[in-house]
Amino acid sequence: MVTCALCGTRATSEAEALSWTTSVERGRTLHHCVTCSREHLRAIEGKFDSDWW
């Protein structure tokens, strides 16, 4: 099961998880739900560390 690293939302299916954003920070793979991805889009694209946002 995939869980959002920011808000804790869990994907209800594998198909839903495909629309989520995935990033690798400090060797860890993080998943972000669609809502959090949209809210923090500029920080994600700027490759800011998630601790910053």
Short mmCIF file of C-alpha atoms in Angstrom, two decimals:
data_model
loop_
_atom_site.label_atom_id
_atom_site.label_comp_id
_atom_site.label_asym_id
_atom_site.label_seq_id
_atom_site.Cartn_x
_atom_site.Cartn_y
_atom_site.Cartn_z
CA MET A 1 0.00 0.00 0.00
CA VAL A 2 1.26 3.49 -0.84
CA THR A 3 0.98 6.28 1.74
CA CYS A 4 1.49 10.02 1.15
CA ALA A 5 4.65 11.23 2.88
CA LEU A 6 3.04 14.60 3.66
CA CYS A 7 -0.58 14.05 4.71
CA GLY A 8 -0.73 10.30 5.37
CA THR A 9 -3.44 9.55 2.80
CA ARG A 10 -3.37 5.94 1.58
CA ALA A 11 -3.97 4.96 -2.03
CA THR A 12 -7.08 2.79 -2.34
CA SER A 13 -5.77 0.90 -5.37
CA GLU A 14 -2.65 0.41 -7.44
CA ALA A 15 -4.29 2.35 -10.28
CA GLU A 16 -4.78 5.38 -8.02
CA ALA A 17 -1.15 5.21 -6.85
CA LEU A 18 0.01 5.55 -10.47
CA SER A 19 -1.21 9.16 -10.52
CA TRP A 20 0.83 10.06 -7.43
CA THR A 21 4.21 11.83 -7.50
CA THR A 22 7.30 9.88 -6.46
CA SER A 23 10.57 11.42 -5.34
CA VAL A 24 13.85 10.18 -3.93
CA GLU A 25 15.30 12.22 -1.08
CA ARG A 26 18.39 11.20 0.85
CA GLY A 27 18.08 7.68 -0.54
CA ARG A 28 14.42 7.26 0.50
CA THR A 29 11.56 6.89 -1.97
CA LEU A 30 8.67 9.19 -1.04
CA HIS A 31 5.16 9.22 -2.49
CA HIS A 32 2.90 12.28 -2.60
CA CYS A 33 -0.85 12.17 -3.26
CA VAL A 34 -2.42 14.23 -6.03
CA THR A 35 -3.64 16.92 -3.60
CA CYS A 36 -0.23 17.42 -1.95
CA SER A 37 1.52 17.26 -5.33
CA ARG A 38 -0.63 20.09 -6.66
CA GLU A 39 -0.22 22.15 -3.50
CA HIS A 40 3.59 21.86 -3.54
CA LEU A 41 4.18 21.69 -7.30
CA ARG A 42 6.69 24.55 -7.52
CA ALA A 43 8.78 23.18 -4.64
CA ILE A 44 8.77 19.70 -6.21
CA GLU A 45 9.79 21.03 -9.62
CA GLY A 46 12.47 23.20 -8.00
CA LYS A 47 13.77 20.03 -6.29
CA PHE A 48 13.63 21.65 -2.88
CA ASP A 49 14.02 19.25 0.02
CA SER A 50 10.58 18.33 1.44
CA ASP A 51 11.72 19.60 4.85
CA TRP A 52 11.73 23.06 3.28
CA TRP A 53 8.11 22.91 2.15
#
